[in-house]
Amino acid sequence: MNKIKTICCIGAGYVGGPTMSVIADKCPNININIVDKNKERIELWNSSNLKNLPIFEPGLDKIIERCRGKNLTFSTNIEEKISSADMIFISVNTPTKTKGIGAGQASDLKWVESCAREVAKFATGHTIVVEKSTLPVKTAEVIKKILEASQPKTTIQEKTFHVLSNPEFLAEGSAVKDLEEPDRILIGGESNHAIEALSNIYRNWVPAEKILHTNIWSSELSKLTANAFLAQRISSINSISAICESTGADIREVSRAIGLDSRIGSKFLNSGPGFGGSCFKKDILNLVYLAKFFDLPEVANFWEGVVNLNDWHQHRLSKLIIQKLFGTISGKKISIFGFSFKANTNDTRESAAITICKDLLEEGAFISINDPKVTDKQIEKDLEKKSIKNNINYSKKLDFFDLEGEWIFESNIYKSAENSDAVVILTEWEEYSKINWRIISKKMRKPSWIFDARSILNPKDIVDNELLLWRIGDGSNK
Ligand code: NAD
Ligand code: UGA
């Protein structure tokens, strides 16, 4: 088997972009061409000002600076880049189906299928096709069938393919670190030489013992299972935080106490506003669909419970805010600090902030939203509502009845707090743990509530500044 010289990645998203950039950085002898049908996204990847890259990931801009134009390109030349590649990564989106059979649970594979058709048409010679997207078990079979069907049966085959599964485990916000120092690399497949070719790429920086080889179905299923287990831990800890609030226990103490058990481990035990992100919910629902498909209703119900608990928990927080503000929030101003689904990313997909903000708007609040990386345009899309214009003198206003159900983006947190009845921390951005609460307290309307859904504040800072504090999972909450 010849060495891989040229790779094409279809999909320049949160996975394709960082993953291929790190491979380009670690393998200067391989040409990496990332292609996407979204012209606007590709233009942003090519912007000379690295602040305009479409994805914010710590450290990614430096890698792009080093590799772009050398062995890394971003383009919409899908046909050309497929035809020149020895190896093709499929890294396109696989959202939950919204209509038809399996709607609301099964993955929509239309983009994966269209990639397979493009590869079948444009690839030349022998090509290794790698599933990077997260896919239902047995998808490799579909890809193989599409690739094979494109070949003439009679003549000597001009094109040959091998399909591998190589799921990605990076988490957003720490993508570069996760890619540079992965816990493991998983490669599933049938062809030893294809597996070797891909393993050789990773061996440039990943220790050999961390590169795992499995059969292709185990690889596909392991990805869904890893996400299901991680999400399950969050729903578990969030369910216990509700018990803490009712009993006087404290979730931070409970997390620490159980996390010290080496069988449980301390990671992923932070109670928060509920998990978000583009994948946990969709991957669990995909697992639920698979279980139902294979006539395993108990298994399906077990995993569906993880998603149901998460939905319930997010609405629980909205209800709690309303209840603390005397049961009504209409005509009141609420400041939301943090809109991304976690810190260090501009991604808002499935963010708990979307559910909670929608609930608060529905109840008639005026909300002022701050986030260091998410744009007001993105929030408009997520809330399906335009923001009002920013020329309000908040300090002069006695109430916000004229702004019921409206929202505004506020880049200055201190201005956002002016005349607010509550500040709600939904994302654990580092800057929020450094807020000067003395200044905030002077600006807010009394009684002023601070809801810390991420446990990032020092309670003393809040209460010493005559602010009322509610913390997630805190049994001493008033
Ligand atoms: P994304 O939506 O950010 O990017 C996907 C890109 O694929 C889009 O830019 C889209 O335009 C492009 N695309 C779709 N069909 C195409 C086609 N036929 N030709 C060319 N381009 C096409 O998605 P993402 O977050 O990067 O996720 C991609 C996959 O990786 C999903 O299956 C997801 O479950 C999985 N995954 C995501 C993460 C994550 O942190 N986001 C982590 C691990 C795995
Ligand atoms: C997750 C997995 O961690 C990755 O391994 C996986 O590759 C990826 O999904 C994927 O397949 O898309 P990601 O969604 O980027 O990564 O972020 P996580 O760090 O897992 O956080 C997910 C959600 O759980 C966030 O909303 C986060 O705030 C929340 N969370 C996480 C908690 O509420 N508490 C915790 O202790 C940890």
Coordinates of C-alpha atoms and ligand atoms in Angstrom, one line a residue:
M1 CA 0.0 0.0 0.0
N2 CA 1.4 3.4 -1.0
K3 CA 1.6 6.1 1.6
I4 CA -1.2 8.5 1.8
K5 CA -0.2 11.7 0.0
T6 CA -3.5 13.6 -0.4
I7 CA -6.5 13.7 1.8
C8 CA -9.8 15.3 1.1
C9 CA -12.3 16.1 3.9
I10 CA -15.9 16.7 3.0
G11 CA -17.4 19.1 5.6
A12 CA -15.6 22.1 7.0
G13 CA -17.6 22.2 10.3
Y14 CA -16.7 21.9 14.0
V15 CA -15.2 18.5 13.3
G16 CA -13.8 18.8 9.8
G17 CA -12.1 22.1 10.3
P18 CA -10.1 21.4 13.6
T19 CA -9.5 17.7 12.9
M20 CA -8.0 18.2 9.5
S21 CA -6.0 21.3 10.6
V22 CA -4.3 19.3 13.3
I23 CA -3.5 16.4 10.9
A24 CA -2.0 19.0 8.5
D25 CA 0.0 20.5 11.3
K26 CA 1.3 17.1 12.4
C27 CA 1.9 15.6 8.9
P28 CA 3.6 18.3 6.7
N29 CA 4.1 15.7 4.0
I30 CA 0.4 15.1 3.5
N31 CA -1.7 17.6 1.5
I32 CA -5.1 18.2 3.2
N33 CA -7.9 19.7 1.2
I34 CA -11.1 20.6 3.2
V35 CA -14.2 21.1 1.0
D36 CA -17.6 22.2 1.8
K37 CA -20.7 23.2 -0.3
N38 CA -21.2 26.2 2.0
K39 CA -19.4 29.0 0.2
E40 CA -19.7 31.5 3.0
R41 CA -18.2 29.1 5.5
I42 CA -15.2 28.4 3.2
E43 CA -14.7 32.1 2.7
L44 CA -14.5 32.6 6.4
W45 CA -12.0 29.7 6.7
N46 CA -9.9 31.6 4.1
S47 CA -10.2 35.0 5.8
S48 CA -6.9 36.8 6.2
N49 CA -8.0 38.1 9.6
L50 CA -7.9 34.9 11.8
K51 CA -10.5 36.4 14.1
N52 CA -13.1 35.8 11.4
L53 CA -12.6 32.0 11.2
P54 CA -16.1 30.5 11.3
I55 CA -15.3 28.4 14.4
F56 CA -13.8 29.7 17.6
E57 CA -11.4 27.1 19.2
P58 CA -8.5 28.0 21.4
G59 CA -5.2 27.5 19.5
L60 CA -6.9 26.8 16.1
D61 CA -6.0 30.2 14.6
K62 CA -2.3 29.5 15.2
I63 CA -2.5 26.2 13.4
I64 CA -4.4 27.7 10.5
E65 CA -1.7 30.4 10.3
R66 CA 1.0 27.8 10.1
C67 CA -0.6 25.4 7.6
R68 CA -3.1 27.3 5.4
G69 CA -1.7 27.7 1.9
K70 CA 1.1 25.2 2.5
N71 CA -0.4 21.7 3.0
L72 CA -3.9 22.8 4.0
T73 CA -6.6 24.3 1.8
F74 CA -10.2 25.2 2.1
S75 CA -12.4 25.3 -1.0
T76 CA -15.7 24.5 -2.6
N77 CA -13.9 22.5 -5.4
I78 CA -15.5 19.2 -4.3
E79 CA -15.1 17.3 -7.5
E80 CA -11.5 18.3 -8.0
K81 CA -10.4 17.6 -4.5
I82 CA -12.2 14.2 -4.3
S83 CA -10.6 13.1 -7.5
S84 CA -7.1 13.8 -6.4
A85 CA -7.4 12.2 -2.9
D86 CA -6.1 8.8 -1.7
M87 CA -8.2 9.1 1.4
I88 CA -11.5 10.9 1.9
F89 CA -13.0 11.8 5.3
I90 CA -16.7 12.3 5.4
S91 CA -17.3 14.8 8.1
V92 CA -20.7 16.2 7.3
N93 CA -23.6 16.9 9.7
T94 CA -25.9 14.1 10.7
P95 CA -28.8 15.8 12.5
T96 CA -32.0 14.1 13.8
K97 CA -34.6 13.5 11.1
T98 CA -37.4 16.0 11.2
K99 CA -39.9 14.2 9.0
G100 CA -40.7 10.7 7.7
I101 CA -39.9 7.4 9.3
G102 CA -37.9 7.8 12.5
A103 CA -38.6 11.6 12.7
G104 CA -37.4 13.0 16.0
Q105 CA -35.0 10.2 16.7
A106 CA -33.2 8.6 13.7
S107 CA -30.3 10.4 12.1
D108 CA -30.8 12.1 8.8
L109 CA -28.2 10.5 6.6
K110 CA -29.1 12.5 3.4
W111 CA -25.8 14.4 3.5
V112 CA -23.7 11.3 4.2
E113 CA -25.4 9.6 1.3
S114 CA -24.9 12.5 -1.1
C115 CA -21.2 12.5 -0.1
A116 CA -20.9 8.8 -0.9
R117 CA -22.5 9.5 -4.3
E118 CA -20.0 12.3 -5.0
V119 CA -17.1 10.1 -3.9
A120 CA -18.4 7.2 -6.1
K121 CA -18.6 9.6 -9.1
F122 CA -15.4 11.6 -8.8
A123 CA -12.9 9.4 -7.0
T124 CA -10.0 7.9 -9.1
G125 CA -7.9 4.8 -8.5
H126 CA -8.0 3.2 -5.0
T127 CA -9.6 5.4 -2.3
I128 CA -10.0 4.9 1.4
V129 CA -13.3 6.4 2.6
V130 CA -13.3 7.3 6.3
E131 CA -16.5 7.9 8.3
K132 CA -15.7 10.8 10.6
S133 CA -19.3 11.8 11.2
T134 CA -21.1 10.1 14.0
L135 CA -23.4 7.5 12.3
P136 CA -25.9 4.8 13.2
V137 CA -24.5 1.3 13.4
K138 CA -24.4 -0.3 9.9
T139 CA -24.0 3.0 8.0
A140 CA -20.7 1.8 6.5
E141 CA -22.7 -0.9 4.7
V142 CA -24.8 1.8 3.1
I143 CA -21.7 3.7 2.0
K144 CA -20.1 0.6 0.6
K145 CA -23.3 -0.3 -1.4
I146 CA -23.4 3.2 -2.9
L147 CA -19.7 3.0 -3.8
E148 CA -20.0 -0.5 -5.2
A149 CA -23.2 0.2 -7.2
S150 CA -21.3 2.9 -9.1
Q151 CA -18.8 0.4 -10.5
P152 CA -19.3 -1.4 -13.8
K153 CA -19.7 -5.1 -13.3
T154 CA -18.0 -6.4 -16.4
T155 CA -14.8 -4.5 -17.0
I156 CA -11.7 -4.4 -14.8
Q157 CA -12.6 -2.0 -12.0
E158 CA -11.0 1.4 -12.4
K159 CA -12.0 2.5 -9.0
T160 CA -11.7 0.6 -5.7
F161 CA -12.7 1.6 -2.2
H162 CA -12.3 0.6 1.4
V163 CA -14.5 2.0 4.1
L164 CA -13.3 2.7 7.6
S165 CA -15.0 4.1 10.7
N166 CA -12.9 6.6 12.6
P167 CA -15.3 8.4 15.0
E168 CA -14.2 11.7 16.5
F169 CA -14.2 12.2 20.3
L170 CA -13.1 15.9 20.5
A171 CA -15.1 18.2 22.7
E172 CA -15.7 21.8 21.6
G173 CA -13.7 24.4 23.4
S174 CA -10.9 22.0 23.9
A175 CA -10.8 20.6 20.3
V176 CA -7.2 21.3 19.6
K177 CA -5.9 19.8 22.8
D178 CA -8.2 16.8 22.4
L179 CA -6.9 16.2 18.9
E180 CA -3.3 16.7 19.9
E181 CA -3.5 14.5 23.0
P182 CA -6.4 12.1 22.4
D183 CA -7.4 9.5 25.0
R184 CA -7.6 7.0 22.1
I185 CA -8.0 6.8 18.3
L186 CA -10.6 4.3 17.2
I187 CA -10.4 2.7 13.8
G188 CA -12.9 0.1 12.7
G189 CA -12.7 -1.7 9.4
E190 CA -12.2 -4.9 7.5
S191 CA -9.1 -4.1 5.4
N192 CA -5.8 -4.4 7.2
H193 CA -3.9 -2.3 4.8
A194 CA -6.6 0.5 4.9
I195 CA -6.5 0.4 8.7
E196 CA -2.7 0.5 8.6
A197 CA -2.7 3.5 6.2
L198 CA -4.9 5.5 8.6
S199 CA -3.1 4.3 11.7
N200 CA 0.2 5.5 10.1
I201 CA -1.2 9.0 9.9
Y202 CA -2.1 9.1 13.6
R203 CA 1.2 7.5 14.6
N204 CA 2.9 10.8 13.6
W205 CA 1.9 12.1 17.0
V206 CA -0.3 9.6 18.9
P207 CA 1.4 6.8 20.8
A208 CA 0.8 3.4 19.1
E209 CA -0.9 1.9 22.2
K210 CA -3.7 4.6 22.0
I211 CA -4.7 3.5 18.5
L212 CA -7.4 0.9 18.8
H213 CA -8.6 -1.4 16.0
T214 CA -12.0 -2.9 16.2
N215 CA -14.6 -4.3 13.8
I216 CA -16.5 -1.6 11.9
W217 CA -19.8 -2.0 13.8
S218 CA -18.1 -1.8 17.2
S219 CA -16.5 1.4 16.2
E220 CA -19.7 3.0 15.0
L221 CA -21.5 1.8 18.2
S222 CA -18.7 2.9 20.5
K223 CA -19.1 6.5 19.4
L224 CA -22.8 6.6 20.2
T225 CA -22.2 4.8 23.5
A226 CA -19.5 7.2 24.6
N227 CA -21.8 10.2 24.1
A228 CA -24.7 8.4 25.8
F229 CA -22.6 7.5 28.8
L230 CA -21.3 11.1 29.1
A231 CA -24.7 12.6 28.8
Q232 CA -26.1 10.1 31.3
R233 CA -23.6 11.3 33.9
I234 CA -24.9 14.9 33.5
S235 CA -28.5 13.9 33.7
S236 CA -27.7 11.8 36.8
I237 CA -25.9 14.6 38.6
N238 CA -28.6 17.2 37.6
S239 CA -31.3 14.9 39.0
I240 CA -29.4 14.7 42.3
S241 CA -28.9 18.5 42.3
A242 CA -32.7 18.8 42.4
I243 CA -32.7 16.5 45.5
C244 CA -30.0 18.6 47.1
E245 CA -32.1 21.8 46.7
S246 CA -35.0 20.1 48.5
T247 CA -33.0 18.4 51.3
G248 CA -30.2 20.7 52.4
A249 CA -27.5 18.7 50.7
D250 CA -25.0 20.4 48.4
I251 CA -24.3 19.0 44.9
R252 CA -20.6 20.2 44.9
E253 CA -20.0 18.1 48.1
V254 CA -21.9 15.1 46.7
S255 CA -20.0 15.3 43.4
R256 CA -16.7 15.4 45.2
A257 CA -17.6 12.6 47.5
I258 CA -18.7 10.2 44.8
G259 CA -16.0 11.3 42.3
L260 CA -13.3 10.2 44.7
D261 CA -14.5 6.7 44.2
S262 CA -12.0 5.5 41.5
R263 CA -14.7 3.4 39.9
I264 CA -16.9 6.5 39.4
G265 CA -14.2 9.1 38.7
S266 CA -14.4 12.9 39.1
K267 CA -15.0 14.1 35.6
F268 CA -18.3 15.1 34.1
L269 CA -20.0 15.5 37.5
N270 CA -20.6 19.3 37.4
S271 CA -24.3 20.1 37.7
G272 CA -25.3 22.8 35.3
P273 CA -28.3 24.1 33.3
G274 CA -28.6 20.9 31.4
F275 CA -26.4 19.5 28.6
G276 CA -26.4 21.2 25.2
G277 CA -24.3 20.8 22.1
S278 CA -25.2 19.4 18.7
C279 CA -24.5 15.8 19.6
F280 CA -25.6 14.4 23.0
K281 CA -29.3 14.6 22.4
K282 CA -29.1 13.5 18.7
D283 CA -26.8 10.6 19.4
I284 CA -28.9 9.3 22.3
L285 CA -32.0 9.6 20.3
N286 CA -30.2 7.7 17.5
L287 CA -29.4 5.0 20.0
V288 CA -33.1 5.0 21.2
Y289 CA -34.2 4.6 17.6
L290 CA -31.7 1.7 17.0
A291 CA -33.0 0.0 20.2
K292 CA -36.6 0.3 19.0
F293 CA -35.7 -0.9 15.6
F294 CA -34.1 -4.0 17.1
D295 CA -37.2 -4.5 19.3
L296 CA -35.5 -3.6 22.6
P297 CA -38.1 -1.3 24.1
E298 CA -36.6 -1.4 27.6
V299 CA -33.2 -0.3 26.3
A300 CA -34.9 2.5 24.3
N301 CA -36.8 3.7 27.4
F302 CA -33.6 3.6 29.5
W303 CA -31.7 6.0 27.2
E304 CA -34.7 8.1 26.4
G305 CA -34.9 8.9 30.1
V306 CA -31.5 10.7 29.9
V307 CA -32.9 13.1 27.3
N308 CA -36.2 13.6 29.1
L309 CA -34.5 14.4 32.4
N310 CA -32.4 17.0 30.6
D311 CA -35.4 18.7 29.0
W312 CA -37.2 18.7 32.4
H313 CA -34.2 20.1 34.2
Q314 CA -33.9 23.1 31.7
H315 CA -37.5 24.1 32.2
R316 CA -37.1 23.5 36.0
L317 CA -34.6 26.4 36.0
S318 CA -36.9 28.7 34.1
K319 CA -39.7 28.0 36.6
L320 CA -37.5 28.5 39.5
I321 CA -36.4 32.0 38.3
I322 CA -40.0 33.0 37.8
Q323 CA -40.9 31.7 41.3
K324 CA -38.1 33.6 43.0
L325 CA -39.1 36.8 41.3
F326 CA -42.5 36.7 43.1
G327 CA -44.1 34.4 40.5
T328 CA -44.2 37.0 37.7
I329 CA -41.5 38.3 35.4
S330 CA -43.5 40.4 33.0
G331 CA -42.2 43.9 32.9
K332 CA -39.0 42.8 34.6
K333 CA -35.5 42.9 33.2
I334 CA -33.4 39.7 33.4
S335 CA -29.8 39.6 32.3
I336 CA -28.5 36.4 30.8
F337 CA -24.8 35.9 31.0
G338 CA -23.7 33.2 28.6
F339 CA -25.5 31.8 25.5
S340 CA -23.1 29.2 24.1
F341 CA -23.7 25.6 25.3
K342 CA -20.4 25.6 27.2
A343 CA -17.4 28.0 27.6
N344 CA -14.7 28.5 24.9
T345 CA -17.0 27.9 22.0
N346 CA -19.3 30.1 19.9
D347 CA -21.5 27.1 19.2
T348 CA -25.1 27.5 20.5
R349 CA -26.6 24.3 19.2
E350 CA -29.1 22.8 21.7
S351 CA -27.8 25.3 24.3
A352 CA -29.8 25.3 27.6
A353 CA -29.8 29.1 27.1
I354 CA -32.2 28.8 24.2
T355 CA -34.8 26.9 26.1
I356 CA -34.5 29.1 29.2
C357 CA -34.5 32.4 27.3
K358 CA -37.6 31.3 25.3
D359 CA -39.4 30.4 28.5
L360 CA -38.6 33.8 30.1
L361 CA -39.6 35.7 26.9
E362 CA -42.9 33.7 26.8
E363 CA -43.5 34.8 30.4
G364 CA -43.1 38.4 29.4
A365 CA -39.6 39.3 30.7
F366 CA -37.3 41.7 28.9
I367 CA -34.0 39.9 28.6
S368 CA -30.6 41.3 28.0
I369 CA -28.1 38.8 26.7
N370 CA -24.3 38.8 26.9
D371 CA -21.9 36.3 25.5
P372 CA -18.2 36.9 24.7
K373 CA -18.3 34.9 21.5
V374 CA -21.8 34.3 20.3
T375 CA -23.1 37.0 17.9
D376 CA -26.5 38.7 18.2
K377 CA -27.3 37.4 14.7
Q378 CA -26.9 33.8 15.9
I379 CA -29.1 34.5 19.0
E380 CA -31.8 36.0 16.7
K381 CA -31.8 32.7 14.7
D382 CA -31.9 30.6 17.9
L383 CA -34.7 32.6 19.6
E384 CA -36.5 33.0 16.3
K385 CA -37.0 36.6 17.2
K386 CA -35.3 39.8 16.2
S387 CA -33.6 41.9 19.0
I388 CA -34.7 45.4 19.7
K389 CA -32.3 48.3 19.0
N390 CA -29.7 49.3 21.5
N391 CA -30.5 52.9 22.5
I392 CA -32.3 52.4 25.8
N393 CA -31.3 54.4 28.8
Y394 CA -31.9 51.6 31.4
S395 CA -31.1 53.7 34.4
K396 CA -34.0 56.0 33.7
K397 CA -36.6 53.2 33.5
L398 CA -38.8 52.2 36.4
D399 CA -40.2 49.1 34.7
F400 CA -40.0 47.3 31.4
F401 CA -43.7 46.7 30.6
D402 CA -43.2 48.4 27.3
L403 CA -40.5 45.8 26.4
E404 CA -42.4 42.6 27.5
G405 CA -41.2 39.6 25.6
E406 CA -38.3 41.5 23.9
W407 CA -34.6 40.9 24.0
I408 CA -31.4 42.8 23.4
F409 CA -27.8 41.9 23.0
E410 CA -25.5 43.8 25.4
S411 CA -21.8 43.5 25.1
N412 CA -21.1 45.2 28.4
I413 CA -22.1 43.1 31.4
Y414 CA -22.3 46.1 33.7
K415 CA -24.6 48.0 31.4
S416 CA -26.7 44.8 31.0
A417 CA -27.2 44.7 34.8
E418 CA -28.7 48.2 34.9
N419 CA -32.1 48.0 36.5
S420 CA -32.2 44.2 36.1
D421 CA -34.1 42.2 38.7
A422 CA -31.9 39.1 38.1
V423 CA -28.7 38.0 36.5
V424 CA -28.6 34.4 35.3
I425 CA -25.3 32.8 34.6
L426 CA -25.8 30.0 32.0
T427 CA -22.3 29.5 30.6
E428 CA -19.1 29.2 32.6
W429 CA -17.1 31.8 30.7
E430 CA -14.0 32.7 32.8
E431 CA -14.8 36.5 32.7
Y432 CA -18.0 35.8 34.6
S433 CA -16.1 34.5 37.5
K434 CA -14.2 37.8 37.7
I435 CA -17.2 40.1 37.8
N436 CA -17.2 43.0 40.3
W437 CA -20.4 42.3 42.1
R438 CA -20.2 45.5 44.1
I439 CA -20.7 47.5 40.9
I440 CA -23.4 45.1 39.7
S441 CA -25.3 45.4 42.9
K442 CA -25.4 49.2 42.7
K443 CA -26.8 49.0 39.2
M444 CA -29.6 46.4 39.8
R445 CA -33.1 46.9 41.0
K446 CA -33.7 45.6 44.5
P447 CA -34.4 42.9 45.6
S448 CA -31.8 41.6 43.1
W449 CA -31.3 37.9 42.4
I450 CA -28.2 36.2 41.0
F451 CA -28.8 32.7 39.7
D452 CA -25.6 30.8 39.3
A453 CA -26.5 27.8 37.2
R454 CA -22.8 26.9 36.7
S455 CA -21.4 27.2 40.3
I456 CA -18.7 29.6 39.2
L457 CA -19.3 32.4 41.7
N458 CA -17.9 32.8 45.2
P459 CA -21.1 33.0 47.3
K460 CA -19.5 35.4 49.7
D461 CA -18.9 37.9 46.9
I462 CA -22.6 37.9 46.2
V463 CA -24.2 38.0 49.6
D464 CA -21.7 40.6 50.9
N465 CA -22.9 42.9 48.2
E466 CA -26.5 42.7 49.2
L467 CA -27.5 40.4 46.4
L468 CA -29.7 37.3 46.8
L469 CA -28.0 34.1 45.6
W470 CA -29.5 31.0 44.1
R471 CA -27.0 28.3 43.2
I472 CA -27.6 25.0 41.3
G473 CA -27.9 22.1 43.7
D474 CA -27.5 24.2 46.9
G475 CA -29.6 23.0 49.7
S476 CA -29.1 26.3 51.6
N477 CA -30.7 28.4 48.8
K478 CA -33.3 30.8 50.3
Ligands
NAD1 P1 -21.3 21.1 11.1 O1 -22.7 21.3 10.7 O2 -20.5 22.1 11.8 O3 -20.5 20.9 9.7 C1 -20.9 20.0 8.7 C2 -20.5 20.7 7.3 O4 -20.7 19.7 6.3 C3 -21.3 21.9 7.0 O5 -20.5 23.0 6.8 C4 -22.1 21.5 5.7 O6 -22.2 22.6 4.8 C5 -21.1 20.4 5.1 N1 -21.8 19.5 4.2 C6 -22.9 18.8 4.3 N2 -23.1 18.0 3.2 C7 -22.1 18.3 2.4 C8 -21.8 17.8 1.1 N3 -22.6 16.8 0.5 N4 -20.7 18.3 0.4 C9 -20.0 19.2 1.0 N5 -20.2 19.7 2.3 C10 -21.3 19.2 2.9 O7 -21.2 19.7 11.8 P2 -20.1 19.2 12.9 O8 -20.4 19.7 14.2 O9 -18.7 19.4 12.3 O10 -20.4 17.6 12.9 C11 -20.1 16.8 11.8 C12 -20.2 15.3 12.3 O11 -19.3 15.1 13.3 C13 -21.6 15.0 12.9 O12 -21.9 13.7 12.5 C14 -21.4 15.1 14.4 O13 -22.2 14.2 15.1 C15 -20.0 14.6 14.5 N6 -19.2 15.1 15.7 C16 -19.3 16.4 16.1 C17 -18.6 16.8 17.2 C18 -18.7 18.3 17.6 O14 -18.1 18.6 18.6 N7 -19.4 19.2 16.9 C19 -17.7 16.0 17.8 C20 -17.6 14.7 17.4 C21 -18.4 14.2 16.3
UGA2 C1 -19.2 16.0 23.6 C2 -18.2 14.9 24.0 O1 -17.6 15.3 25.2 C3 -17.2 14.6 23.0 O2 -16.4 13.5 23.4 C4 -17.9 14.3 21.7 O3 -16.9 14.1 20.6 C5 -18.8 15.4 21.3 O4 -19.8 15.6 22.3 C6 -19.6 15.0 20.0 O5 -19.8 13.9 19.7 O6 -20.2 16.0 19.5 P1 -19.2 18.6 23.5 O7 -20.6 18.5 23.2 O8 -18.4 19.5 22.6 O9 -18.5 17.2 23.4 O10 -19.0 19.2 25.0 P2 -19.0 18.5 26.4 O11 -17.8 19.0 27.1 O12 -19.2 17.0 26.4 O13 -20.3 19.2 27.1 C7 -21.6 18.8 26.6 C8 -22.6 19.5 27.5 O14 -22.6 19.0 28.8 C9 -22.3 21.0 27.7 O15 -23.5 21.7 27.7 C10 -21.7 21.1 29.0 O16 -21.8 22.4 29.7 C11 -22.4 20.0 29.8 N1 -21.6 19.5 30.9 C12 -20.5 18.9 30.8 C13 -22.2 19.7 32.2 O17 -23.3 20.2 32.4 N2 -21.5 19.2 33.3 C14 -20.3 18.5 33.1 O18 -19.7 18.1 34.2 C15 -19.7 18.4 31.8

